[in-house]
Coordinates of N, CA and C in Angstrom, one line a residue:
X28 N 0.8 -1.0 -0.5 CA -0.2 -0.4 0.3 C 0.8 1.3 -0.1
X29 N 1.2 1.7 -1.3 CA 2.3 2.4 -1.5 C 1.4 4.6 -0.7
X30 N 0.0 4.8 -1.2 CA 0.2 5.9 -0.3 C -0.2 5.7 1.1
X31 N -0.7 4.5 1.5 CA 0.1 4.0 3.7 C 0.6 4.4 4.2
X32 N 2.3 4.7 2.9 CA 3.1 4.3 3.4 C 3.7 6.2 3.7
X33 N 3.4 6.4 2.4 CA 2.7 8.0 2.1 C 2.9 8.8 2.9
X34 N 1.2 8.4 3.7 CA 0.6 8.8 4.5 C 1.4 9.2 5.7
X35 N 1.8 8.2 6.6 CA 2.1 7.9 7.1 C 3.9 8.8 7.3
X36 N 4.6 8.8 6.5 CA 5.5 9.9 5.9 C 5.1 11.6 6.6
X37 N 4.5 11.6 6.3 CA 3.8 12.9 6.0 C 3.6 13.5 7.6
X38 N 2.5 11.8 8.4 CA 2.1 12.4 9.7 C 3.0 12.6 10.7
X39 N 4.4 11.3 10.9 CA 5.7 12.2 11.5 C 5.8 12.7 11.2
X40 N 5.9 13.6 9.9 CA 6.8 15.0 10.5 C 5.0 16.0 10.7
X41 N 4.1 15.8 11.3 CA 3.3 16.5 11.4 C 2.5 17.0 10.8
X42 N 2.4 16.7 9.5 CA 1.7 17.7 8.1 C 0.1 16.7 8.6
X43 N -0.7 17.8 8.0 CA -1.9 17.4 7.7 C -2.5 16.8 6.4
X44 N -3.8 16.2 7.0 CA -4.3 14.9 5.5 C -4.6 15.5 4.5
X45 N -5.3 17.0 5.4 CA -5.2 17.8 4.3 C -4.6 18.7 3.0
X46 N -3.5 18.5 3.8 CA -2.1 19.4 3.3 C -1.5 18.9 1.9
X47 N -1.2 17.8 1.8 CA -0.8 16.8 0.8 C -1.6 16.3 -0.6
X48 N -1.7 15.9 -1.1 CA -3.3 14.8 -2.3 C -2.6 13.9 -3.4
X49 N -1.3 13.0 -3.1 CA -0.9 11.8 -4.2 C -1.5 11.8 -5.3
X50 N -0.9 11.7 -6.6 CA -1.9 11.2 -7.6 C -1.6 9.9 -8.2
X51 N -1.8 9.5 -8.8 CA -1.5 8.3 -8.9 C -0.1 7.4 -10.0
X52 N -0.1 6.8 -9.3 CA 1.3 6.2 -9.9 C 2.0 6.1 -11.6
X53 N 2.4 6.5 -12.3 CA 2.8 6.4 -13.0 C 4.0 5.8 -14.1
X54 N 3.9 4.9 -15.0 CA 5.5 4.3 -15.6 C 5.5 4.6 -16.7
X55 N 6.2 5.9 -17.0 CA 6.7 5.5 -18.4 C 8.5 5.4 -18.6
X56 N 8.6 4.5 -19.8 CA 9.7 5.0 -20.9 C 10.1 6.2 -21.1
X57 N 11.5 6.3 -20.6 CA 12.5 8.1 -21.3 C 13.3 7.3 -22.4
X58 N 12.8 7.2 -23.7 CA 13.3 7.1 -25.2 C 14.6 7.6 -25.3
X59 N 15.2 8.7 -24.3 CA 16.4 9.7 -24.9 C 17.2 9.0 -23.1
X60 N 17.2 9.2 -22.7 CA 17.6 8.7 -21.1 C 18.0 7.1 -20.9
X61 N 17.2 6.9 -21.9 CA 16.9 4.7 -22.1 C 16.8 4.2 -20.8
X62 N 15.9 4.1 -20.2 CA 15.1 3.9 -19.1 C 13.8 4.3 -18.5
X63 N 13.2 3.6 -17.6 CA 11.7 3.1 -17.0 C 12.2 4.0 -16.0
X64 N 11.1 4.9 -15.6 CA 10.8 6.0 -14.7 C 9.0 5.1 -13.6
X65 N 8.9 5.0 -12.4 CA 8.3 4.8 -11.9 C 7.7 6.0 -10.6
X66 N 7.2 7.3 -10.9 CA 7.1 8.4 -9.7 C 5.3 7.9 -9.2
X67 N 5.3 8.4 -8.7 CA 4.6 9.4 -8.0 C 4.1 10.8 -8.0
X68 N 3.3 12.2 -7.9 CA 3.0 12.7 -8.0 C 2.3 13.7 -6.8
X69 N 3.2 14.2 -5.4 CA 2.3 14.3 -4.1 C 2.0 16.6 -4.4
X70 N 1.3 16.9 -3.9 CA 0.9 18.3 -4.5 C 0.3 18.9 -2.8
X71 N 0.4 19.9 -2.9 CA 0.5 20.4 -1.9 C -0.2 22.4 -2.5
X72 N -1.0 22.6 -1.9 CA -2.0 23.4 -3.0 C -2.1 24.4 -2.0
X73 N -2.6 25.5 -2.2 CA -2.8 27.6 -1.8 C -4.1 27.0 -0.3
X74 N -4.9 26.4 -1.2 CA -5.5 25.4 1.1 C -5.0 25.8 1.7
X75 N -4.6 24.7 1.6 CA -2.9 24.4 3.0 C -2.0 24.1 2.6
X76 N -1.3 25.3 2.7 CA 0.4 25.4 2.7 C 0.8 25.2 3.0
X77 N 2.2 24.5 2.7 CA 3.1 23.9 4.1 C 4.4 24.8 4.3
X78 N 4.8 25.0 5.1 CA 6.3 25.8 4.9 C 7.3 25.4 4.7
X79 N 8.5 26.0 4.2 CA 8.8 25.1 3.6 C 10.1 24.6 4.5
X80 N 10.4 24.0 5.8 CA 10.8 23.5 6.7 C 10.2 22.0 6.4
X81 N 8.5 22.1 6.1 CA 8.3 21.1 5.8 C 7.3 20.2 4.9
X82 N 8.0 21.1 3.7 CA 8.5 21.1 2.4 C 10.0 19.5 2.9
X83 N 10.7 20.0 3.3 CA 12.3 19.6 3.1 C 12.0 18.3 3.8
X84 N 11.7 18.9 5.2 CA 11.5 17.9 6.1 C 10.9 16.7 5.7
X85 N 9.5 16.6 4.5 CA 8.6 15.1 3.9 C 10.2 15.1 2.8
X86 N 10.2 16.0 2.4 CA 11.8 15.1 1.0 C 12.2 14.4 1.5
X87 N 13.4 15.4 3.0 CA 14.5 13.9 3.5 C 14.2 13.1 4.3
X88 N 12.4 12.9 4.6 CA 12.0 11.9 4.8 C 12.2 10.5 4.4
X89 N 10.8 11.2 3.0 CA 11.1 10.5 2.0 C 11.9 9.3 1.5
X90 N 13.1 10.0 1.2 CA 14.6 9.6 0.6 C 15.1 9.3 2.5
X91 N 15.2 9.3 3.1 CA 16.1 8.1 3.9 C 15.4 6.9 4.8
X92 N 14.0 6.6 4.7 CA 12.9 5.8 4.5 C 13.2 5.1 3.7
X93 N 13.3 5.2 2.4 CA 12.9 4.4 1.7 C 14.3 4.0 0.8
X94 N 14.6 2.7 0.4 CA 16.0 2.2 -0.8 C 15.7 3.0 -2.0
X95 N 14.6 2.8 -2.3 CA 14.7 3.8 -4.1 C 14.3 4.6 -4.5
X96 N 13.0 5.5 -3.7 CA 12.4 6.1 -4.1 C 13.3 7.6 -4.1
X97 N 13.3 8.2 -4.5 CA 14.5 9.5 -5.0 C 13.6 10.9 -5.6
X98 N 14.0 12.1 -4.9 CA 13.4 13.3 -5.9 C 13.5 12.9 -7.0
X99 N 12.6 13.4 -7.4 CA 12.7 13.2 -9.4 C 12.5 15.4 -9.8
X100 N 11.5 15.4 -8.7 CA 11.4 17.3 -9.4 C 10.8 18.1 -7.7
X101 N 10.7 18.7 -7.9 CA 11.0 19.6 -6.8 C 10.2 21.1 -7.3
X102 N 8.6 21.7 -7.3 CA 8.2 22.3 -7.5 C 7.5 23.7 -6.5
X103 N 8.1 24.5 -5.8 CA 7.6 25.5 -5.0 C 7.3 27.3 -5.5
X104 N 6.1 27.5 -5.4 CA 5.8 28.9 -5.5 C 5.1 29.1 -4.4
X105 N 4.7 30.6 -4.2 CA 4.0 31.5 -2.7 C 3.0 30.7 -3.0
X106 N 2.3 30.7 -1.6 CA 0.9 30.6 -1.8 C 0.1 32.0 -0.8
X107 N -1.0 31.9 -1.9 CA -1.8 33.7 -1.6 C -1.3 34.7 -2.1
X108 N -1.2 35.3 -2.2 CA -0.3 36.5 -2.6 C 1.0 36.8 -2.5
X109 N 0.7 37.4 -4.1 CA 2.4 37.3 -4.5 C 3.0 38.2 -3.9
X110 N 2.6 39.2 -3.4 CA 3.4 40.2 -3.1 C 4.0 40.2 -1.2
X111 N 2.9 39.4 -0.4 CA 3.3 39.0 1.0 C 5.3 37.9 0.8
X112 N 5.3 39.2 1.0 CA 7.1 38.4 1.3 C 7.2 37.8 2.4
X113 N 6.1 38.4 3.6 CA 7.0 37.8 5.2 C 6.0 36.5 5.2
X114 N 5.2 36.0 4.9 CA 4.8 34.6 5.2 C 5.4 33.7 4.3
X115 N 5.1 32.2 4.9 CA 5.5 31.4 4.4 C 5.4 30.1 3.9
X116 N 4.2 30.0 3.5 CA 3.2 29.6 3.1 C 3.8 29.3 1.5
X117 N 4.1 27.8 1.1 CA 4.1 27.9 -0.1 C 3.6 26.3 -0.7
X118 N 2.7 26.3 -2.4 CA 2.0 25.1 -2.4 C 2.5 24.7 -4.1
X119 N 3.0 23.7 -4.3 CA 3.7 23.8 -5.5 C 3.2 21.6 -5.6
X120 N 4.2 20.8 -6.1 CA 4.1 19.5 -5.8 C 6.3 18.7 -5.6
X121 N 5.6 17.8 -5.0 CA 7.4 17.1 -6.0 C 6.8 15.7 -6.1
X122 N 7.7 15.7 -7.0 CA 7.2 13.1 -7.9 C 8.4 13.6 -7.1
X123 N 8.1 12.2 -6.9 CA 8.7 10.8 -6.0 C 8.9 9.7 -6.8
X124 N 10.1 8.8 -7.1 CA 10.2 7.9 -7.9 C 11.7 6.6 -7.7
X125 N 11.9 6.3 -8.9 CA 12.9 5.5 -9.7 C 13.1 5.3 -10.5
X126 N 13.9 5.3 -11.1 CA 14.4 4.9 -12.3 C 15.0 3.2 -12.4
X127 N 15.0 2.7 -13.5 CA 15.5 1.8 -13.7 C 16.5 1.6 -15.6
X128 N 17.9 1.2 -15.0 CA 18.1 1.0 -16.7 C 17.4 0.1 -17.4
X129 N 17.4 0.5 -18.8 CA 16.8 -0.4 -20.0 C 18.2 -0.6 -20.7
X130 N 17.9 -2.6 -20.1 CA 19.0 -3.3 -20.8 C 19.0 -3.8 -21.8
X131 N 19.1 -3.6 -22.8 CA 18.9 -4.1 -24.2 C 19.7 -5.5 -24.5
X132 N 19.1 -6.1 -25.5 CA 19.0 -6.9 -26.0 C 19.6 -7.5 -27.7

């Protein structure tokens, strides 16, 4: 149950269940890099933004607790009003997964 594993990770870091929305697992082949990639995107939106510290701790916890999963992509932008630089509220997504080389026969 990968989604249960992910929810335990963010709950251990004190992140509310409403703040993170996991998307479906994706399997794709990258022809240019000649590898298969399995990934999942975890989104956090403007309604329940995270602090930069929470995002960093979530990413660190995922990588340290799994032998295979690594961060593939991290997208962050300020939540709420674009002129509110004093607030530490961020929305975005983190793509987590693993890549496996495709061996030609």
